[in-house]
């Protein structure tokens, strides 16, 4: 039964860790450094002899290094992109070596605000340096160096993962042949900043947050759950919520005329919010949303086309029709800027009612686009 | 100077109150009754001899009876729809008698959860009956009866006001000649229910909420401010936020790499959230959003066209292109149902980047549509 379960999967996998040696440590955009940074990562498939078949997968806000497979035979759920990564899947582990690491500032094995500060022997809490998308990518680059990969075949990820993808293409132009940013943006919109700030306010207004110092006491679960509920709403669409929940009541036919959980959509959000508090750290939520807020690829150069001037990677940009968090026009803007400086770019708007979550759910449409793109990359890399 | 200020306005006005005599009191949809309900209302312009020139204005979530003019010569701001109501304005007070009342369950003079329960001599708090849109309209009908108005020329309002407008047309078909629902829906979507529930959770998770019993202590301002911040986001649009705030930082050029208020959009939301706590009651926010959640005109009949079967009023339905809280397709659905049962209906989608807030801001476009509609109504009423 378990074998059946694993059949279309990379099977049982384990998270490994790499610690960046202190002399090689990175300097954060904010100017700070940390003594040694641990990186949690997983790999699926084998590196070929030339080490030219590596694909780096980068995750979104609440993701982790566990992108595919199962950690134990009893795991109920596989990694977060298991429908896209595995034998004969989009990111085909018979063909490619897939690498995925938890982001800097994350709470899933890579150093972050819930990690122990070696100086105080207590969690960093709000003493952790503010992290940027570029900082996350600097750490990924250290991991790729450690793995002995000179040139990554492709970097891909959705949402905040897509931001890291773009940053890779800009910061390490000669280290990546192709990039696949999905459901993302080159510049976080004020709408997204605003939504992030509501989530942060919910956490920081929770008395249990206690200035971020809650690791030996009750954490700010109520605030974190509210932030997650709001997040979930932005990952869906008006249409998908109508399909999924409609106005159905939970376990009854008539209005109860009270303030208990009543509509199915409320019940879903309460569950998602509560479940999130069991697997995610509230301070991390603050840091990661702040990294997104700061993301603006045109900020330093004044124009996106200037930022992209030295890019060498080929681009496949994917957006989804019903995504209102990172609407297609934001992906089109990336494509426009790349074309302006004569870069190779394919832009594809996929039709989906799933909203922003489509990047996790629409594996068929994405697989069609991505497998062709990867094959072309391989052929061109062989020619070189 | 003050006179100049008042020139295009109805001038100084006062809120009056009417108490529904106990034998005439309403029964709430939830089955409960209240001994005597006070209604806060204002009127602008004069009723004609036949009392055929009355227009009822109904307000949205955070509104009140003070729709136009100033309460004192020192008032900094006029009523909430002053750009639409006044001499020679859309709702022309030289021509019509405008009536606006605070909703049942509101906290601005009409009986609600912050009113004193005559039995306990303490505020009702969460002992107040759950209110529906229909209950609000029942109370408005009592006021209209008291004012001696047999037939209202038109009922108009936006957002939750629009829901009351629709309920008027359905519940009192022979009492209203025309209705103008703006930026509204006949059925609250699961997306809106979800957003309302996040706001409610923020309030109810605030320890100061205390089960709704906070009137003699510190109120749940933090929770209410978060609810209002989220509300404000939904009233704007991606486009209008980009125009209004962009990614501008407040008072500085560089990122501060901390968690203080940094972007202008954050500063705006903090201000709006905080200001709201000074003028609004947290329990009222719970009750009014719940009334919206329950609003579904097709629930009892099974189909909107059945609900509209006995409607006699003429309809002018207005929606705004960038409104994602009550998108145009929801207004079109009302128009479609009305046409199916051969009712007179005009539907107009106005182009605006202001999002849901457009109903408060786009006075020119709305005035053009509404003045024609009102003139036609007058002419037809004269014929009768």
XYZ file of C-alpha atoms in Angstrom:
768
model
C 0.000 0.000 0.000
C 2.750 2.406 0.975
C 4.703 1.431 -2.132
C 1.635 2.162 -4.207
C 1.471 5.518 -2.489
C 5.088 6.249 -3.396
C 4.782 5.036 -6.999
C 4.578 8.364 -8.771
C 6.786 10.059 -6.258
C 10.456 10.492 -5.519
C 9.705 8.253 -2.519
C 11.172 8.689 0.903
C 13.497 11.657 1.231
C 15.314 13.465 4.015
C 16.199 17.082 4.666
C 19.943 17.678 4.877
C 21.759 20.680 6.248
C 24.740 22.680 5.128
C 26.412 25.284 7.305
C 28.099 28.159 5.495
C 31.665 28.356 6.833
C 32.117 31.559 8.799
C 34.743 33.194 6.527
C 32.365 32.805 3.554
C 29.285 34.126 5.334
C 27.076 36.649 3.591
C 26.425 40.283 4.423
C 22.723 41.044 4.558
C 21.315 43.980 2.537
C 20.688 45.676 5.876
C 24.459 45.587 6.497
C 24.467 42.937 9.204
C 26.175 39.557 9.192
C 25.600 36.334 11.092
C 28.392 34.042 12.340
C 27.261 30.845 10.595
C 24.160 30.218 8.626
C 22.621 26.779 8.388
C 20.774 25.858 5.209
C 18.172 23.084 5.130
C 17.867 21.468 1.705
C 16.656 18.421 -0.153
C 17.664 16.935 -3.507
C 15.760 14.557 -5.777
C 17.333 12.763 -8.780
C 21.012 12.483 -9.536
C 23.494 15.057 -10.695
C 25.042 13.952 -14.005
C 28.806 13.706 -14.438
C 29.073 17.252 -15.819
C 26.768 18.604 -13.129
C 24.728 20.364 -15.801
C 21.303 18.953 -14.968
C 20.546 20.776 -11.724
C 17.254 22.592 -11.261
C 16.836 24.835 -8.251
C 13.306 25.109 -6.879
C 12.612 28.096 -4.616
C 9.633 28.307 -2.320
C 6.939 30.794 -1.371
C 6.062 32.407 1.982
C 5.056 29.305 3.918
C 7.078 26.686 2.022
C 10.173 24.754 2.994
C 12.934 22.544 1.584
C 10.561 19.597 1.385
C 9.246 20.101 -2.136
C 8.615 16.450 -3.096
C 8.365 12.928 -1.716
C 7.681 11.773 1.812
C 9.689 12.048 4.991
C 8.377 8.750 6.331
C 6.146 5.937 5.106
C 3.477 7.265 7.442
C 3.448 10.781 6.030
C -0.050 11.770 5.013
C 1.117 14.493 2.660
C 4.046 14.717 0.258
C 6.226 17.816 -0.271
C 4.591 21.049 -1.371
C 5.230 20.687 -5.136
C 5.063 16.898 -5.386
C 2.637 17.123 -8.313
C 5.362 18.910 -10.288
C 8.538 17.126 -9.133
C 9.187 13.390 -9.594
C 9.786 10.643 -12.126
C 8.209 11.612 -15.478
C 6.694 14.721 -13.932
C 7.263 18.324 -14.966
C 10.584 18.551 -13.143
C 11.540 15.002 -14.088
C 13.785 13.374 -11.515
C 14.803 10.700 -14.043
C 16.422 13.478 -15.996
C 17.251 16.304 -13.615
C 18.676 16.762 -10.160
C 16.247 18.947 -8.246
C 17.508 21.049 -5.338
C 15.237 22.880 -2.935
C 16.297 24.750 0.205
C 14.452 26.552 2.958
C 14.868 30.328 2.658
C 17.094 32.423 4.878
C 14.866 33.715 7.675
C 12.567 30.706 7.296
C 11.593 28.522 10.216
C 12.088 25.134 8.601
C 15.744 24.393 9.193
C 17.498 27.365 7.629
C 18.682 30.012 10.082
C 15.925 32.448 11.009
C 14.460 34.416 13.886
C 13.464 31.228 15.721
C 17.067 29.881 15.552
C 19.362 30.065 18.551
C 21.644 33.066 18.663
C 24.998 31.457 19.565
C 25.930 34.539 21.600
C 22.875 34.583 23.867
C 21.907 30.893 23.529
C 18.340 32.141 23.049
C 16.302 32.472 19.844
C 17.104 35.612 17.855
C 13.489 36.774 17.888
C 13.317 40.361 16.609
C 17.108 40.677 16.908
C 17.404 38.703 13.691
C 18.523 40.953 10.821
C 15.828 42.066 8.392
C 16.111 39.766 5.372
C 15.732 40.638 1.699
C 14.952 38.437 -1.284
C 18.524 39.090 -2.414
C 19.843 37.796 0.918
C 17.841 34.596 0.448
C 19.384 34.161 -2.988
C 22.915 34.840 -1.675
C 22.468 31.903 0.694
C 21.101 29.672 -2.084
C 24.174 30.562 -4.154
C 26.423 29.377 -1.298
C 24.549 26.061 -1.287
C 24.879 25.686 -5.067
C 28.636 26.384 -4.798
C 28.890 23.776 -2.045
C 27.101 21.242 -4.253
C 29.693 21.904 -6.967
C 27.186 23.137 -9.504
C 28.767 25.694 -11.818
C 25.739 26.411 -13.929
C 22.166 25.666 -12.900
C 19.991 24.501 -15.760
C 16.979 26.371 -14.400
C 15.607 28.108 -11.321
C 11.857 28.001 -10.789
C 9.287 28.904 -8.187
C 5.968 30.670 -7.730
C 4.883 33.737 -5.770
C 7.739 34.834 -3.482
C 9.655 31.949 -5.069
C 9.302 33.777 -8.373
C 10.932 36.845 -6.830
C 13.946 34.739 -5.900
C 13.981 33.351 -9.447
C 14.176 36.877 -10.874
C 16.871 37.850 -8.377
C 18.946 34.836 -9.439
C 18.827 35.899 -13.088
C 19.880 39.433 -12.167
C 22.548 38.726 -9.532
C 24.205 35.610 -11.015
C 23.732 35.960 -14.763
C 26.425 33.411 -15.679
C 25.292 30.799 -13.180
C 21.848 29.991 -14.563
C 20.794 28.955 -18.079
C 17.080 29.473 -17.711
C 14.570 30.843 -15.219
C 10.876 30.156 -14.741
C 9.234 32.785 -12.531
C 5.597 31.861 -11.909
C 2.685 33.961 -10.574
C 5.013 36.672 -9.398
C 6.081 40.273 -9.785
C 9.268 42.316 -10.141
C 7.897 44.956 -7.762
C 5.537 44.316 -4.890
C 2.413 46.449 -5.321
C 1.042 48.741 -2.589
C -2.002 46.432 -2.457
C 0.242 43.517 -1.470
C 2.220 45.648 0.982
C -1.073 46.690 2.556
C -2.306 43.106 2.894
C 1.053 42.053 4.382
C 0.863 44.886 6.895
C -2.595 43.807 8.077
C -1.178 40.341 8.745
C 1.803 41.772 10.600
C -0.447 44.057 12.658
C -2.568 41.066 13.652
C 0.556 39.272 14.939
C 2.140 42.275 16.626
C -1.169 43.287 18.272
C -1.486 39.868 19.880
C -0.320 40.344 23.502
C 1.368 36.937 23.290
C 3.707 38.274 20.616
C 5.534 40.123 23.395
C 7.924 41.984 21.117
C 8.865 38.718 19.416
C 10.050 37.124 22.630
C 7.647 34.224 23.065
C 9.712 31.092 22.429
C 9.549 29.906 26.037
C 5.889 30.803 26.500
C 2.536 30.867 24.677
C 3.100 32.089 21.108
C 0.845 34.640 19.360
C -1.312 31.973 17.723
C -4.432 34.127 17.488
C -2.578 36.843 15.557
C -0.760 34.393 13.312
C -4.025 32.585 12.529
C -5.665 35.861 11.468
C -2.679 36.681 9.229
C -2.935 33.236 7.639
C -6.716 33.501 7.130
C -6.206 36.738 5.231
C -3.312 35.206 3.290
C -5.513 32.300 2.244
C -8.196 34.609 0.924
C -5.628 36.294 -1.328
C -4.449 32.925 -2.676
C -7.943 32.043 -3.882
C -10.219 33.898 -6.283
C -13.789 35.157 -6.132
C -14.637 32.430 -8.660
C -12.807 29.578 -6.915
C -14.359 30.510 -3.558
C -17.799 30.437 -5.160
C -17.055 27.002 -6.624
C -15.441 25.626 -3.481
C -17.734 27.013 -0.761
C -20.571 29.021 -2.245
C -22.772 30.228 0.615
C -23.094 26.752 2.108
C -23.618 26.553 5.849
C -21.694 24.079 7.930
C -23.806 21.211 9.315
C -27.119 23.027 9.101
C -29.773 24.470 6.875
C -30.790 27.680 8.620
C -28.994 30.729 9.904
C -28.184 30.401 13.587
C -28.275 34.144 14.317
C -25.164 34.084 16.450
C -21.435 34.654 15.966
C -20.314 31.024 15.819
C -18.642 29.565 12.730
C -21.505 29.313 10.304
C -20.514 29.395 6.637
C -18.242 26.703 5.197
C -15.823 29.345 4.001
C -15.424 30.528 7.608
C -14.846 26.989 8.809
C -12.191 26.477 6.106
C -10.363 29.665 7.055
C -10.478 28.892 10.777
C -9.004 25.475 10.093
C -6.276 26.880 7.837
C -5.416 29.574 10.348
C -5.262 27.207 13.282
C -3.296 24.537 11.396
C -0.745 27.145 10.338
C 0.073 28.030 13.938
C 1.166 24.411 14.474
C 3.733 24.538 11.698
C 4.896 28.127 11.335
C 6.625 30.744 13.432
C 4.995 34.156 13.910
C 8.231 36.173 13.787
C 9.163 34.397 10.568
C 5.864 35.596 9.109
C 6.899 39.160 9.918
C 10.358 38.780 8.372
C 9.268 37.016 5.217
C 6.433 39.426 4.431
C 8.845 42.321 4.993
C 11.289 40.775 2.508
C 8.448 40.710 -0.017
C 7.497 44.336 0.715
C 11.079 45.399 0.019
C 11.226 43.546 -3.286
C 11.479 46.046 -6.123
C 13.859 45.094 -8.911
C 13.759 48.549 -10.471
C 14.554 50.424 -7.278
C 18.329 50.653 -7.615
C 18.533 51.149 -11.369
C 15.442 53.293 -11.800
C 14.013 51.041 -14.530
C 13.389 47.333 -14.863
C 15.021 47.197 -18.300
C 18.232 48.551 -16.788
C 18.127 45.913 -14.055
C 17.801 43.227 -16.720
C 20.638 44.568 -18.929
C 23.195 41.908 -17.986
C 20.789 39.013 -17.692
C 21.865 35.954 -19.683
C 19.233 33.401 -18.713
C 16.328 32.557 -20.974
C 12.943 33.300 -19.405
C 9.694 31.407 -19.284
C 7.225 33.587 -17.392
C 3.915 32.086 -16.310
C 0.915 33.975 -14.905
C -2.658 32.912 -14.161
C -5.784 34.669 -15.359
C -7.594 34.791 -11.989
C -4.559 35.660 -9.817
C -5.419 39.006 -8.197
C -2.486 39.004 -5.775
C 0.101 38.967 -8.580
C -2.073 39.706 -11.605
C -0.899 38.838 -15.134
C -0.154 42.501 -15.914
C 2.732 42.328 -13.444
C 4.246 39.342 -15.270
C 3.697 41.098 -18.602
C 5.671 44.030 -17.266
C 8.643 41.704 -16.632
C 8.342 40.299 -20.151
C 8.105 43.791 -21.628
C 11.246 44.968 -19.840
C 13.179 41.864 -20.932
C 12.132 42.297 -24.556
C 13.163 45.946 -24.417
C 16.729 44.802 -23.750
C 16.543 41.974 -26.305
C 16.471 39.072 -23.898
C 14.913 35.738 -24.794
C 11.560 35.533 -23.063
C 8.365 33.548 -23.394
C 5.327 34.813 -21.544
C 2.363 32.596 -20.949
C -0.910 33.512 -19.260
C -2.661 30.304 -18.276
C -6.412 30.286 -17.875
C -7.379 29.143 -14.387
C -10.050 29.892 -11.816
C -7.772 28.957 -8.903
C -6.370 32.443 -8.336
C -2.832 32.772 -7.008
C -2.868 29.153 -5.778
C -2.964 28.018 -9.415
C 0.832 27.699 -9.423
C 0.449 24.876 -6.894
C -2.561 23.278 -8.562
C -2.414 23.653 -12.337
C 0.258 21.035 -12.957
C -0.962 19.936 -16.398
C -0.850 23.324 -18.080
C 2.419 24.244 -16.401
C 4.031 20.900 -17.229
C 3.282 21.375 -20.913
C 4.972 24.770 -20.952
C 7.902 23.931 -18.679
C 8.974 20.563 -20.131
C 9.422 22.122 -23.582
C 11.343 25.015 -22.122
C 13.656 22.682 -20.186
C 14.302 20.475 -23.223
C 15.276 23.511 -25.275
C 17.595 24.665 -22.506
C 19.254 21.248 -22.397
C 19.767 21.207 -26.161
C 21.302 24.658 -26.156
C 23.536 23.838 -23.187
C 24.789 20.733 -25.031
C 25.697 22.851 -28.064
C 27.822 25.162 -25.953
C -15.911 82.339 5.447
C -18.179 79.832 7.059
C -21.035 80.955 4.812
C -18.766 80.402 1.814
C -18.104 76.946 3.175
C -21.818 76.238 3.413
C -22.645 77.695 -0.002
C -23.016 74.487 -1.972
C -24.328 72.612 0.975
C -27.597 72.062 2.798
C -25.916 74.106 5.545
C -26.245 73.398 9.218
C -28.354 70.393 10.057
C -29.224 68.381 13.129
C -29.899 64.730 13.772
C -33.361 64.067 15.103
C -34.706 60.958 16.779
C -37.894 58.992 16.520
C -38.810 56.221 18.916
C -41.005 53.469 17.538
C -43.967 53.113 19.914
C -43.808 49.787 21.687
C -47.034 48.287 20.261
C -45.714 48.916 16.739
C -42.249 47.488 17.351
C -40.709 45.127 14.839
C -39.863 41.461 15.149
C -36.306 40.741 14.075
C -35.619 37.986 11.515
C -33.989 36.067 14.371
C -37.373 36.057 16.151
C -36.508 38.520 18.890
C -38.118 41.869 19.670
C -36.957 44.974 21.518
C -39.179 47.138 23.743
C -38.633 50.448 21.947
C -36.287 51.249 19.122
C -34.888 54.715 18.655
C -34.126 55.881 15.121
C -31.648 58.685 14.419
C -32.429 60.520 11.188
C -31.850 63.717 9.266
C -33.846 65.401 6.511
C -32.743 67.957 3.923
C -35.155 69.909 1.709
C -38.911 70.201 2.160
C -41.662 67.673 1.665
C -44.146 68.972 -0.898
C -47.861 69.205 -0.107
C -48.587 65.754 -1.585
C -45.529 64.269 0.139
C -44.478 62.726 -3.158
C -40.947 64.132 -3.336
C -39.199 62.100 -0.645
C -35.949 60.294 -1.362
C -34.606 57.862 1.197
C -30.822 57.542 1.381
C -29.473 54.415 3.082
C -25.931 54.102 4.319
C -23.080 51.586 4.207
C -21.207 49.769 6.990
C -19.625 52.740 8.719
C -22.117 55.452 7.753
C -24.735 57.282 9.761
C -27.788 59.529 9.454
C -25.569 62.525 8.735
C -25.438 62.251 4.942
C -25.118 65.969 4.096
C -24.396 69.399 5.551
C -22.649 70.332 8.786
C -23.586 69.811 12.406
C -21.886 73.022 13.481
C -20.128 75.964 11.820
C -16.843 74.506 13.094
C -17.290 71.090 11.498
C -14.293 70.212 9.367
C -16.140 67.651 7.318
C -19.689 67.549 5.955
C -21.957 64.479 5.932
C -20.783 61.350 4.147
C -22.576 61.946 0.812
C -22.463 65.749 0.776
C -21.078 65.752 -2.768
C -24.303 64.061 -3.906
C -26.933 65.704 -1.690
C -27.657 69.470 -1.667
C -29.018 72.382 -3.688
C -28.588 71.658 -7.414
C -26.684 68.474 -6.650
C -27.578 64.935 -7.716
C -30.162 64.548 -4.956
C -31.349 68.133 -5.299
C -32.653 69.539 -2.040
C -34.403 72.368 -3.934
C -36.566 69.710 -5.462
C -36.633 66.721 -3.150
C -36.901 66.012 0.530
C -34.001 63.742 1.434
C -34.314 61.435 4.433
C -31.397 59.467 5.887
C -31.430 57.374 9.050
C -28.831 55.422 10.960
C -29.349 51.672 10.533
C -30.779 49.391 13.199
C -27.803 47.952 15.079
C -25.712 51.004 14.197
C -23.845 53.007 16.802
C -24.799 56.481 15.660
C -28.079 57.143 17.410
C -30.249 54.253 16.279
C -30.631 51.434 18.782
C -27.741 48.980 18.620
C -25.450 46.854 20.750
C -23.924 49.925 22.419
C -27.379 51.201 23.481
C -28.602 50.776 27.023
C -30.757 47.741 27.634
C -33.652 49.231 29.659
C -33.932 45.988 31.653
C -30.308 45.841 32.827
C -29.463 49.565 32.489
C -26.239 48.406 30.829
C -25.324 48.345 27.127
C -26.735 45.343 25.279
C -23.301 44.222 24.060
C -23.573 40.754 22.559
C -27.074 40.361 24.025
C -28.354 42.545 21.206
C -30.356 40.474 18.698
C -28.557 39.571 15.463
C -29.753 42.059 12.868
C -30.564 41.445 9.195
C -30.745 43.850 6.272
C -34.493 43.231 6.274
C -34.688 44.275 9.936
C -32.913 47.526 9.091
C -35.455 48.172 6.350
C -38.381 47.359 8.651
C -37.189 50.130 10.958
C -36.760 52.569 8.059
C -40.325 51.780 6.997
C -41.562 52.740 10.494
C -39.770 56.064 10.153
C -41.258 56.683 6.698
C -44.738 55.921 8.088
C -44.112 58.319 10.958
C -43.088 61.042 8.480
C -46.411 60.529 6.677
C -44.846 59.502 3.385
C -47.091 57.095 1.516
C -44.864 56.556 -1.484
C -41.143 57.271 -1.576
C -39.972 58.647 -4.899
C -36.680 56.740 -4.686
C -34.435 54.824 -2.314
C -30.709 54.953 -2.985
C -27.441 53.908 -1.401
C -24.159 52.156 -2.111
C -22.537 48.993 -0.804
C -24.538 47.704 2.185
C -26.829 50.667 1.478
C -27.542 49.062 -1.892
C -28.635 45.880 -0.127
C -31.190 47.881 1.850
C -32.332 49.498 -1.407
C -33.002 46.073 -2.938
C -34.786 44.899 0.209
C -37.070 47.960 0.062
C -38.097 47.141 -3.509
C -38.847 43.533 -2.550
C -40.557 44.037 0.837
C -42.580 47.199 0.173
C -43.307 47.122 -3.571
C -46.157 49.663 -3.402
C -44.255 52.130 -1.210
C -41.417 53.088 -3.539
C -41.508 54.366 -7.138
C -37.847 53.883 -7.988
C -34.701 52.375 -6.520
C -31.025 53.079 -7.182
C -28.791 50.318 -5.789
C -25.125 51.249 -6.265
C -21.973 49.120 -6.065
C -23.844 46.295 -4.410
C -25.010 42.723 -4.680
C -28.165 40.670 -4.164
C -26.137 37.892 -2.526
C -22.986 38.372 -0.503
C -20.177 36.310 -2.044
C -18.040 33.853 -0.049
C -15.079 36.187 -0.717
C -16.868 39.001 1.121
C -18.010 36.689 3.916
C -14.389 35.566 4.303
C -13.085 39.135 4.480
C -15.785 40.046 7.020
C -14.861 37.051 9.144
C -11.181 38.091 9.248
C -12.279 41.497 10.570
C -14.539 39.904 13.159
C -11.794 37.492 14.244
C -9.435 40.442 14.724
C -11.967 42.104 17.047
C -12.983 38.981 18.942
C -9.331 37.899 19.392
C -8.497 41.201 21.043
C -8.468 40.456 24.806
C -10.104 43.855 25.371
C -13.170 42.689 23.473
C -14.054 40.609 26.548
C -17.049 38.875 25.013
C -18.428 42.253 23.927
C -18.549 43.599 27.465
C -16.114 46.514 27.320
C -18.256 49.640 27.593
C -16.950 50.579 31.025
C -13.323 49.700 30.247
C -10.705 49.795 27.487
C -12.377 48.835 24.197
C -10.807 46.429 21.648
C -9.235 49.221 19.606
C -6.376 47.119 18.242
C -8.750 44.532 16.818
C -11.176 47.106 15.436
C -8.302 48.998 13.775
C -7.116 45.814 12.039
C -10.658 45.125 10.804
C -10.872 48.670 9.455
C -7.456 48.477 7.775
C -8.574 45.380 5.919
C -11.901 47.009 5.098
C -10.126 50.006 3.604
C -8.016 47.801 1.354
C -11.177 46.262 -0.074
C -12.675 49.700 -0.755
C -9.742 50.708 -2.947
C -8.360 49.045 -6.058
C -4.925 47.827 -7.128
C -4.889 50.718 -9.594
C -6.027 53.422 -7.178
C -3.525 52.285 -4.547
C -0.762 52.492 -7.139
C -1.893 56.022 -8.064
C -2.423 57.151 -4.484
C 0.602 55.603 -2.732
C 2.809 53.736 -5.153
C 5.780 52.360 -3.223
C 6.604 55.726 -1.669
C 8.274 55.670 1.725
C 7.129 57.983 4.478
C 9.596 60.754 5.325
C 12.663 59.002 3.954
C 14.454 57.722 0.907
C 15.943 54.432 2.025
C 14.599 51.293 3.608
C 14.990 51.354 7.366
C 15.241 47.576 7.768
C 12.968 47.460 10.764
C 9.274 46.897 11.452
C 8.203 50.498 11.915
C 5.680 52.155 9.599
C 7.643 52.605 6.416
C 5.535 52.769 3.258
C 2.967 55.520 2.788
C 0.262 52.941 2.243
C 1.001 51.519 5.705
C 0.861 54.954 7.253
C -2.490 55.625 5.568
C -3.968 52.359 6.821
C -2.688 52.877 10.366
C -4.257 56.315 10.412
C -7.572 55.035 9.043
C -7.615 52.159 11.506
C -6.834 54.319 14.490
C -9.256 57.099 13.507
C -12.041 54.542 13.123
C -11.697 53.409 16.739
C -12.554 56.947 17.837
C -15.864 56.981 15.997
C -17.105 53.425 15.770
C -18.122 50.642 18.110
C -16.462 47.231 17.809
C -19.594 45.176 18.587
C -21.470 47.164 15.950
C -18.803 46.110 13.440
C -19.574 42.478 14.294
C -23.334 42.932 13.942
C -23.275 44.913 10.732
C -20.851 42.590 8.927
C -22.978 39.636 10.034
C -26.073 41.324 8.554
C -24.177 41.596 5.269
C -23.084 37.946 5.400
C -26.709 36.883 5.814
C -27.880 38.960 2.858
C -29.034 36.655 0.081
C -32.160 37.758 -1.735
C -32.575 34.412 -3.484
C -32.346 32.307 -0.342
C -36.045 32.067 0.504
C -37.419 31.815 -3.020
C -34.622 29.753 -4.544
C -34.118 32.197 -7.423
C -33.604 35.932 -7.682
C -36.240 36.281 -10.408
C -38.819 34.767 -8.063
C -37.844 37.226 -5.332
C -38.357 40.091 -7.771
C -41.743 38.851 -9.061
C -43.857 41.398 -7.185
C -41.462 44.318 -7.464
C -43.096 47.490 -8.795
C -40.252 50.006 -8.545
C -38.181 51.043 -11.530
C -34.500 50.229 -11.172
C -31.350 52.149 -11.936
C -28.423 49.876 -11.070
C -24.929 51.361 -10.979
C -21.639 49.425 -10.727
C -18.009 50.478 -11.062
C -15.422 48.842 -13.304
C -12.648 48.520 -10.691
C -14.851 47.457 -7.746
C -13.578 44.020 -6.711
C -15.594 43.826 -3.485
C -18.927 44.025 -5.323
C -17.826 43.521 -8.920
C -20.041 44.600 -11.828
C -21.028 41.004 -12.611
C -22.985 40.983 -9.337
C -24.972 44.052 -10.394
C -25.524 42.543 -13.836
C -26.991 39.489 -12.146
C -29.600 41.728 -10.467
C -30.409 43.373 -13.791
C -30.680 39.998 -15.519
C -33.106 38.659 -12.888
C -35.268 41.797 -13.116
C -35.412 41.622 -16.908
C -36.386 37.955 -16.693
C -39.539 39.024 -14.871
C -40.164 42.009 -17.161
C -39.298 44.751 -14.716
C -38.071 48.160 -15.816
C -34.351 48.271 -15.213
C -31.397 50.331 -16.396
C -27.942 48.978 -15.682
C -24.911 51.195 -15.892
C -21.279 50.208 -15.383
C -19.265 53.358 -14.778
C -15.585 53.397 -15.576
C -13.555 54.321 -12.502
C -10.216 53.418 -10.953
C -11.451 54.131 -7.403
C -12.638 50.598 -6.687
C -15.585 50.127 -4.332
C -15.123 53.650 -2.931
C -16.170 55.031 -6.329
C -19.786 55.301 -5.124
C -18.614 57.952 -2.661
C -16.256 59.713 -5.072
C -17.597 59.590 -8.624
C -20.312 62.215 -8.204
C -20.237 63.551 -11.766
C -20.882 60.295 -13.551
C -23.465 59.199 -10.993
C -25.219 62.576 -11.048
C -25.689 62.366 -14.809
C -27.340 58.964 -14.537
C -29.382 59.596 -11.422
C -30.846 63.043 -12.215
C -32.359 61.723 -15.453
C -33.753 58.703 -13.662
C -35.324 60.869 -10.931
C -36.886 63.266 -13.467
C -38.476 60.359 -15.310
C -39.806 58.995 -12.035
C -41.337 62.378 -11.183
C -43.006 62.658 -14.568
C -44.475 59.196 -14.323
C -45.672 59.783 -10.777
C -47.419 62.978 -11.901
C -49.242 61.065 -14.633
C -50.643 58.609 -12.093
